[in-house]
CSV table of C-alpha atoms and ligand atoms in Angstrom, one decimal:
chain,number,residue,atom,x,y,z
N,1,MET,CA,-11.5,185.3,4.2
N,2,ALA,CA,-13.9,187.5,2.5
N,3,LEU,CA,-17.7,187.1,4.1
N,4,PRO,CA,-19.6,185.1,1.8
N,5,GLN,CA,-23.0,186.9,0.3
N,6,THR,CA,-26.0,186.8,2.7
N,7,ILE,CA,-28.4,187.0,-0.4
N,8,GLU,CA,-27.6,186.3,-3.9
N,9,TRP,CA,-29.9,186.1,-7.1
N,10,ARG,CA,-28.1,183.5,-9.1
N,11,LYS,CA,-29.6,181.8,-12.3
N,12,ASN,CA,-33.2,182.6,-11.7
N,13,SER,CA,-33.0,181.0,-8.4
N,14,LEU,CA,-32.4,182.5,-4.7
N,15,VAL,CA,-29.1,181.4,-3.0
N,16,LEU,CA,-29.3,182.1,0.8
N,17,LEU,CA,-26.2,181.8,3.4
N,18,ASP,CA,-27.8,179.2,5.6
N,19,GLN,CA,-27.4,181.0,9.0
N,20,ARG,CA,-28.2,177.9,10.9
N,21,THR,CA,-25.2,176.0,10.8
N,22,LEU,CA,-22.7,179.2,11.1
N,23,PRO,CA,-20.1,179.5,12.1
N,24,GLU,CA,-19.0,175.7,12.1
N,25,GLU,CA,-20.2,175.2,8.6
N,26,VAL,CA,-20.7,177.5,5.6
N,27,ARG,CA,-23.4,176.2,3.6
N,28,PHE,CA,-26.1,177.7,1.1
N,29,PHE,CA,-30.0,177.2,1.0
N,30,PHE,CA,-31.2,177.3,-2.6
N,31,CYS,CA,-34.7,178.7,-3.2
N,32,THR,CA,-36.9,178.3,-6.4
N,33,THR,CA,-40.3,179.0,-5.3
N,34,ALA,CA,-41.8,181.6,-2.8
N,35,ASP,CA,-42.7,178.7,-0.5
N,36,ASP,CA,-39.0,178.0,-0.1
N,37,VAL,CA,-38.3,181.6,0.7
N,38,ALA,CA,-40.9,181.5,3.5
N,39,GLN,CA,-39.7,178.2,5.1
N,40,ALA,CA,-36.1,179.9,4.9
N,41,ILE,CA,-37.4,182.8,6.8
N,42,GLU,CA,-39.5,180.9,9.4
N,43,THR,CA,-36.7,178.4,10.0
N,44,MET,CA,-34.1,181.5,10.1
N,45,VAL,CA,-31.9,180.3,7.4
N,46,VAL,CA,-32.1,184.2,6.6
N,47,ARG,CA,-32.8,186.4,9.5
N,48,GLY,CA,-32.3,190.1,10.5
N,49,ALA,CA,-35.2,192.6,9.6
N,50,PRO,CA,-33.6,194.0,6.4
N,51,ALA,CA,-32.4,190.5,5.0
N,52,ILE,CA,-35.8,189.1,5.7
N,53,GLY,CA,-37.5,192.1,3.3
N,54,ILE,CA,-35.1,191.4,0.6
N,55,ALA,CA,-35.3,187.8,0.4
N,56,ALA,CA,-39.3,187.9,0.7
N,57,ALA,CA,-38.9,190.4,-2.6
N,58,TYR,CA,-37.1,188.1,-4.4
N,59,GLY,CA,-39.7,185.5,-3.2
N,60,MET,CA,-42.1,187.1,-5.1
N,61,VAL,CA,-39.9,187.3,-8.2
N,62,LEU,CA,-39.7,183.5,-8.1
N,63,GLU,CA,-43.3,183.3,-8.8
N,64,ALA,CA,-43.7,185.9,-11.6
N,65,PRO,CA,-43.1,183.0,-14.2
N,66,ARG,CA,-46.7,181.6,-13.1
N,67,GLY,CA,-48.5,184.9,-13.5
N,68,LYS,CA,-50.4,187.8,-11.2
N,69,GLU,CA,-52.5,185.3,-9.3
N,70,ALA,CA,-49.3,183.6,-8.1
N,71,VAL,CA,-47.4,186.6,-7.2
N,72,ARG,CA,-50.3,187.8,-5.3
N,73,ALA,CA,-50.6,184.3,-3.4
N,74,ALA,CA,-47.0,184.3,-2.9
N,75,SER,CA,-47.2,187.9,-0.9
N,76,LYS,CA,-49.9,186.3,1.4
N,77,ARG,CA,-47.7,183.3,1.7
N,78,LEU,CA,-44.6,185.3,3.0
N,79,ALA,CA,-46.3,187.6,5.0
N,80,ARG,CA,-47.2,184.8,7.4
N,81,THR,CA,-43.8,183.8,8.1
N,82,ARG,CA,-42.4,186.2,10.8
N,83,PRO,CA,-44.8,188.9,12.2
N,84,THR,CA,-42.4,191.4,14.1
N,85,ALA,CA,-39.8,193.2,11.6
N,86,VAL,CA,-41.7,195.6,9.3
N,87,ASN,CA,-39.2,195.3,6.7
N,88,LEU,CA,-41.0,192.4,5.3
N,89,PHE,CA,-44.2,193.9,5.0
N,90,TRP,CA,-42.7,197.0,3.6
N,91,ALA,CA,-40.8,195.1,0.8
N,92,LEU,CA,-44.2,192.9,-0.1
N,93,GLU,CA,-46.2,196.0,-0.5
N,94,ARG,CA,-43.4,197.7,-2.7
N,95,MET,CA,-43.3,194.3,-4.7
N,96,GLU,CA,-47.2,194.1,-4.9
N,97,LYS,CA,-47.4,197.6,-6.3
N,98,VAL,CA,-45.0,196.9,-9.0
N,99,ALA,CA,-46.7,193.7,-10.0
N,100,GLU,CA,-50.1,195.5,-10.0
N,101,VAL,CA,-49.2,198.0,-12.7
N,102,SER,CA,-46.9,195.5,-14.8
N,103,GLU,CA,-47.9,194.2,-18.4
N,104,PRO,CA,-48.3,190.4,-17.7
N,105,SER,CA,-45.5,190.1,-20.4
N,106,ARG,CA,-43.2,192.2,-18.3
N,107,LEU,CA,-44.1,190.9,-14.9
N,108,PHE,CA,-40.9,188.9,-13.9
N,109,GLU,CA,-38.4,191.6,-15.1
N,110,GLU,CA,-40.3,194.4,-13.3
N,111,LEU,CA,-40.2,192.4,-10.2
N,112,LEU,CA,-36.8,191.4,-10.5
N,113,ARG,CA,-35.7,195.1,-11.2
N,114,GLU,CA,-37.6,196.3,-8.2
N,115,ALA,CA,-36.4,193.4,-5.7
N,116,ARG,CA,-32.7,194.2,-7.1
N,117,GLU,CA,-33.5,198.0,-6.2
N,118,ILE,CA,-34.3,197.3,-2.8
N,119,PHE,CA,-31.2,195.1,-2.1
N,120,ALA,CA,-29.0,198.0,-3.6
N,121,GLU,CA,-31.0,200.4,-1.5
N,122,ASP,CA,-30.2,198.7,1.5
N,123,LEU,CA,-26.7,198.2,1.1
N,124,GLU,CA,-26.4,202.2,0.6
N,125,CYS,CA,-28.6,202.9,3.2
N,126,CYS,CA,-26.3,200.7,5.7
N,127,ARG,CA,-23.2,202.6,4.1
N,128,SER,CA,-24.9,206.0,4.9
N,129,MET,CA,-26.0,204.8,8.6
N,130,GLY,CA,-22.5,204.1,9.1
N,131,ARG,CA,-20.9,207.3,8.3
N,132,TRP,CA,-23.4,209.0,10.5
N,133,GLY,CA,-23.2,206.5,13.3
N,134,ALA,CA,-19.3,206.7,13.1
N,135,SER,CA,-19.5,210.6,14.1
N,136,LEU,CA,-21.3,209.3,17.6
N,137,LEU,CA,-18.2,207.1,18.5
N,138,PRO,CA,-14.8,208.3,20.0
N,139,PRO,CA,-11.5,207.6,18.3
N,140,GLU,CA,-11.3,204.7,20.6
N,141,GLY,CA,-13.3,202.6,23.0
N,142,ASN,CA,-15.5,199.5,23.6
N,143,VAL,CA,-18.9,199.2,21.9
N,144,ILE,CA,-21.6,196.6,23.3
N,145,THR,CA,-24.0,195.2,20.7
N,146,HIS,CA,-26.7,192.5,21.0
N,147,CYS,CA,-28.0,189.8,18.4
N,148,ASN,CA,-26.6,190.5,15.0
N,149,ALA,CA,-27.2,193.5,12.8
N,150,GLY,CA,-24.6,193.0,10.6
N,151,ALA,CA,-23.9,191.9,6.9
N,152,LEU,CA,-25.6,188.8,7.5
N,153,ALA,CA,-28.8,190.6,8.7
N,154,THR,CA,-28.7,193.1,5.6
N,155,ALA,CA,-27.6,193.4,1.9
N,156,GLY,CA,-24.2,194.1,3.6
N,157,HIS,CA,-22.2,196.2,5.7
N,158,GLY,CA,-25.0,196.2,8.4
N,159,THR,CA,-26.7,198.6,10.6
N,160,ALA,CA,-25.1,198.4,14.1
N,161,LEU,CA,-22.2,196.7,12.8
N,162,GLY,CA,-22.1,199.0,9.9
N,163,VAL,CA,-21.5,201.7,12.3
N,164,ILE,CA,-18.6,199.8,13.8
N,165,ARG,CA,-17.4,198.9,10.3
N,166,SER,CA,-17.4,202.8,9.1
N,167,ALA,CA,-15.9,203.8,12.4
N,168,ARG,CA,-12.8,201.5,11.9
N,169,GLU,CA,-12.5,202.6,8.4
N,170,GLU,CA,-12.2,206.3,9.7
N,171,GLY,CA,-9.4,204.9,11.6
N,172,LYS,CA,-11.1,204.7,15.2
N,173,LYS,CA,-10.0,202.1,17.4
N,174,ILE,CA,-13.4,200.2,18.4
N,175,HIS,CA,-13.5,197.0,20.3
N,176,VAL,CA,-16.7,195.0,20.5
N,177,TYR,CA,-18.6,193.0,23.4
N,178,ALA,CA,-21.1,190.9,21.6
N,179,ASP,CA,-24.0,189.4,23.8
N,180,GLU,CA,-24.3,185.8,22.9
N,181,THR,CA,-28.0,186.5,22.5
N,182,ARG,CA,-30.1,183.4,24.0
N,183,PRO,CA,-31.7,181.4,22.7
N,184,VAL,CA,-30.7,181.4,19.1
N,185,LEU,CA,-27.3,182.7,19.8
N,186,GLN,CA,-27.0,185.2,16.8
N,187,GLY,CA,-24.1,187.0,18.8
N,188,ALA,CA,-22.2,183.9,19.5
N,189,ARG,CA,-22.7,182.2,16.3
N,190,LEU,CA,-23.0,185.2,13.8
N,191,THR,CA,-21.8,188.5,15.2
N,192,LEU,CA,-18.5,186.8,16.4
N,193,TRP,CA,-17.8,185.2,13.1
N,194,GLU,CA,-18.7,188.3,11.0
N,195,LEU,CA,-16.4,190.5,12.8
N,196,GLN,CA,-13.6,188.0,13.4
N,197,GLU,CA,-13.6,187.3,9.5
N,198,ASP,CA,-13.2,191.3,9.0
N,199,SER,CA,-10.4,191.3,11.8
N,200,VAL,CA,-12.9,193.5,14.4
N,201,PRO,CA,-11.4,192.9,17.8
N,202,VAL,CA,-14.5,191.1,19.5
N,203,THR,CA,-15.1,189.7,22.8
N,204,LEU,CA,-18.1,187.4,23.8
N,205,ILE,CA,-20.1,187.8,27.0
N,206,THR,CA,-23.4,186.1,28.0
N,207,ASP,CA,-27.0,188.2,28.1
N,208,GLY,CA,-26.7,188.5,31.8
N,209,MET,CA,-23.1,190.2,32.0
N,210,GLY,CA,-24.0,193.7,30.1
N,211,ALA,CA,-24.9,195.4,33.5
N,212,PHE,CA,-21.7,194.3,35.1
N,213,LEU,CA,-19.5,194.8,32.2
N,214,MET,CA,-20.5,198.4,32.1
N,215,ALA,CA,-20.1,198.8,36.1
N,216,ARG,CA,-16.6,197.4,35.7
N,217,LYS,CA,-15.1,198.9,32.2
N,218,LYS,CA,-15.4,201.9,30.3
N,219,ILE,CA,-18.2,201.5,27.7
N,220,ALA,CA,-18.3,204.2,25.0
N,221,ALA,CA,-21.5,202.9,23.8
N,222,VAL,CA,-24.4,200.4,23.2
N,223,ILE,CA,-25.3,200.1,19.4
N,224,VAL,CA,-28.2,197.7,18.4
N,225,GLY,CA,-30.3,197.2,15.2
N,226,ALA,CA,-34.0,197.1,15.1
N,227,ASP,CA,-37.0,195.1,13.6
N,228,ARG,CA,-39.5,198.0,13.8
N,229,ILE,CA,-40.0,201.3,15.4
N,230,THR,CA,-43.0,203.4,16.1
N,231,SER,CA,-43.6,206.9,15.3
N,232,ARG,CA,-42.7,208.0,18.8
N,233,GLY,CA,-39.6,205.8,18.7
N,234,ASP,CA,-40.5,202.5,20.4
N,235,VAL,CA,-37.7,200.1,19.4
N,236,ALA,CA,-38.9,196.4,18.9
N,237,ASN,CA,-35.4,194.5,18.6
N,238,LYS,CA,-34.0,191.1,19.7
N,239,ILE,CA,-35.1,189.7,23.2
N,240,GLY,CA,-32.6,191.1,25.7
N,241,THR,CA,-32.2,194.8,23.9
N,242,TYR,CA,-34.8,196.2,26.8
N,243,SER,CA,-32.4,195.1,29.6
N,244,LEU,CA,-29.4,196.2,28.1
N,245,ALA,CA,-31.1,199.7,27.6
N,246,LEU,CA,-32.0,199.7,31.1
N,247,ALA,CA,-28.5,199.1,32.2
N,248,ALA,CA,-26.9,201.7,29.8
N,249,ARG,CA,-29.3,204.4,31.4
N,250,TYR,CA,-28.4,203.7,35.1
N,251,HIS,CA,-24.4,203.7,34.0
N,252,GLY,CA,-24.7,206.7,31.9
N,253,VAL,CA,-24.0,204.8,28.7
N,254,PRO,CA,-25.4,206.1,25.4
N,255,PHE,CA,-27.8,203.9,23.8
N,256,TYR,CA,-27.8,203.8,20.1
N,257,VAL,CA,-30.2,202.3,17.4
N,258,ALA,CA,-29.3,202.1,13.6
N,259,ALA,CA,-31.8,201.5,11.2
N,260,PRO,CA,-33.1,202.1,7.7
N,261,ARG,CA,-36.4,204.0,6.5
N,262,SER,CA,-37.9,200.2,6.1
N,263,THR,CA,-38.0,199.6,9.5
N,264,PHE,CA,-39.9,202.6,10.6
N,265,ASP,CA,-44.0,201.6,11.0
N,266,PHE,CA,-45.6,205.4,11.0
N,267,SER,CA,-48.9,203.7,11.2
N,268,LEU,CA,-48.0,202.9,15.0
N,269,THR,CA,-47.5,205.2,17.9
N,270,ARG,CA,-47.3,202.9,20.8
N,271,GLY,CA,-44.7,200.1,21.4
N,272,GLU,CA,-47.1,197.9,22.7
N,273,ASP,CA,-49.3,197.6,19.3
N,274,ILE,CA,-46.1,196.0,17.7
N,275,PRO,CA,-46.7,192.3,17.1
N,276,ILE,CA,-44.1,190.3,19.2
N,277,GLU,CA,-43.5,186.8,17.5
N,278,GLU,CA,-43.3,184.1,20.1
N,279,ARG,CA,-41.1,181.3,19.0
N,280,SER,CA,-41.3,177.2,19.7
N,281,PRO,CA,-40.5,176.6,23.6
N,282,GLU,CA,-37.8,174.0,22.4
N,283,GLU,CA,-35.5,176.9,21.4
N,284,VAL,CA,-35.3,177.7,25.1
N,285,ARG,CA,-35.0,174.0,26.3
N,286,SER,CA,-32.4,172.9,24.1
N,287,PHE,CA,-29.9,173.8,21.4
N,288,ARG,CA,-29.0,171.6,18.5
N,289,GLY,CA,-30.3,168.5,20.3
N,290,THR,CA,-29.1,169.2,23.9
N,291,ARG,CA,-31.6,169.7,26.3
N,292,PHE,CA,-30.9,171.9,29.4
N,293,CYS,CA,-34.1,171.3,31.4
N,294,ARG,CA,-37.0,168.6,31.7
N,295,GLU,CA,-38.5,167.7,28.3
N,296,HIS,CA,-42.0,169.3,29.0
N,297,SER,CA,-41.0,172.3,31.3
N,298,SER,CA,-43.1,175.4,30.9
N,299,VAL,CA,-41.3,178.1,28.9
N,300,TRP,CA,-42.0,181.8,27.7
N,301,ASN,CA,-40.0,182.4,24.3
N,302,PRO,CA,-40.7,186.1,22.9
N,303,ALA,CA,-38.5,187.0,20.1
N,304,PHE,CA,-38.3,190.3,20.6
N,305,ASP,CA,-38.7,193.2,23.2
N,306,VAL,CA,-39.6,196.8,23.0
N,307,THR,CA,-37.6,199.5,24.4
N,308,PRO,CA,-39.3,202.8,25.2
N,309,PRO,CA,-38.1,205.9,23.5
N,310,GLU,CA,-36.8,207.2,26.7
N,311,LEU,CA,-34.1,205.1,27.1
N,312,VAL,CA,-32.8,205.6,23.5
N,313,SER,CA,-30.1,208.4,23.2
N,314,ALA,CA,-30.3,208.3,19.5
N,315,ILE,CA,-31.7,206.6,16.3
N,316,ILE,CA,-28.9,206.4,13.2
N,317,THR,CA,-30.7,206.3,10.3
N,318,GLU,CA,-29.7,206.8,6.5
N,319,ARG,CA,-30.8,210.4,6.5
N,320,GLY,CA,-29.1,211.8,9.7
N,321,ILE,CA,-29.4,211.2,13.4
N,322,ALA,CA,-32.8,211.6,15.2
N,323,ARG,CA,-32.9,212.7,18.8
N,324,ALA,CA,-35.8,213.0,21.1
N,325,PRO,CA,-38.6,213.8,20.9
N,326,TYR,CA,-38.5,211.2,18.0
N,327,GLU,CA,-42.1,212.0,16.7
N,328,GLU,CA,-41.0,215.4,15.7
N,329,SER,CA,-37.1,214.2,14.6
N,330,LEU,CA,-38.3,211.2,12.8
N,331,ARG,CA,-40.9,213.2,10.9
N,332,VAL,CA,-38.6,215.7,9.8
N,333,LEU,CA,-36.0,212.9,8.7
N,334,LEU,CA,-38.0,210.3,7.2
N,335,LYS,CA,-41.5,210.9,6.4
N,336,ASP,CA,-41.4,214.1,4.6
N,337,PRO,CA,-40.9,213.3,1.0
N,338,ARG,CA,-37.4,214.0,-0.6
T,401,LIG,O1,-34.7,187.0,14.9
T,401,LIG,P1,-33.7,187.5,14.2
T,401,LIG,O2,-32.2,187.0,14.2
T,401,LIG,O3,-34.2,187.7,12.9
T,401,LIG,O4,-33.5,189.1,14.7
T,401,LIG,C1,-32.7,189.9,14.5
T,401,LIG,C2,-32.8,191.2,15.1
T,401,LIG,O5,-33.1,191.5,16.4
T,401,LIG,C3,-31.8,192.2,14.7
T,401,LIG,O6,-30.9,193.1,15.7
T,401,LIG,C4,-32.6,193.2,13.7
T,401,LIG,O7,-33.5,192.5,12.7
T,401,LIG,C5,-31.6,194.3,13.2
T,401,LIG,S1,-30.7,193.6,11.8
T,401,LIG,C6,-30.3,194.9,11.0
């Protein structure tokens, strides 16, 4: 089966693949207002840094028939949904700039054109990252990934999973170990489904198994996506990424991050300054109605962690591969105008 489209603009509405019910049920979530899109982001109907940014851009288009004031309000509402993935703020800012300079009569078509461009650019970035990243992988080997950084998290192809897809398109025999990714299970529910649909060999492990897997099997690389990367290369990504990077360093396994320009926040240097979303304790206490501990048990539930640059072997971008020191390599690759 071909993967359904994660984000689709259809007949003046936004249709999102509802990622909450996967893999059991393929359902769609229809948005006709920016508030619908904001709720879809908050409840993780749509998730993954690039996908959140694209959906938010279309969310602003939905308010365009009501004028510039409504579009500005939509941007504010969408900005309050999830704080960590900088792609969201990057996309909103791009859309706001277009709205500011548009003739009121052309507001809708100008915003729609910009949202479509953000979508198309992301797909192009994923394909380009895929090609660069594939060059880092051996002709045959095992790769570990965490969370879901695939077609479901982007306009298509994926960031980390895009690298794996491209490597396989080049004939490399890559087998994937996917972390289940507690507590929302993006690895078990989404990455497995996505790779199985594409006939990529994949084996599920729990989050605590990565280090022992590296001790017992030959692992060619760990590849993950990112939600925000600072100018010196601190990487915010799904909680559990940092532990995987530590284990990879101990076992001499390369740790790669694949992320497009929209994921970089050059206004921040230090990882400590990245806002980390904390989600409901109920996500950790239970899953789909089954509780694992007493009802009011104390829980800490940060959705992301920050991996320091010293643990990152390379950052794969659409413009090439950055290596330490990142302050310098990222500036040359991404900051300078093209
Ligand atoms: O909470 P999520 O599912 O939105 O978190 C997603 C991740 O952490 C991904 O690894 C990241 O956004 C990169 S997706 C290309």
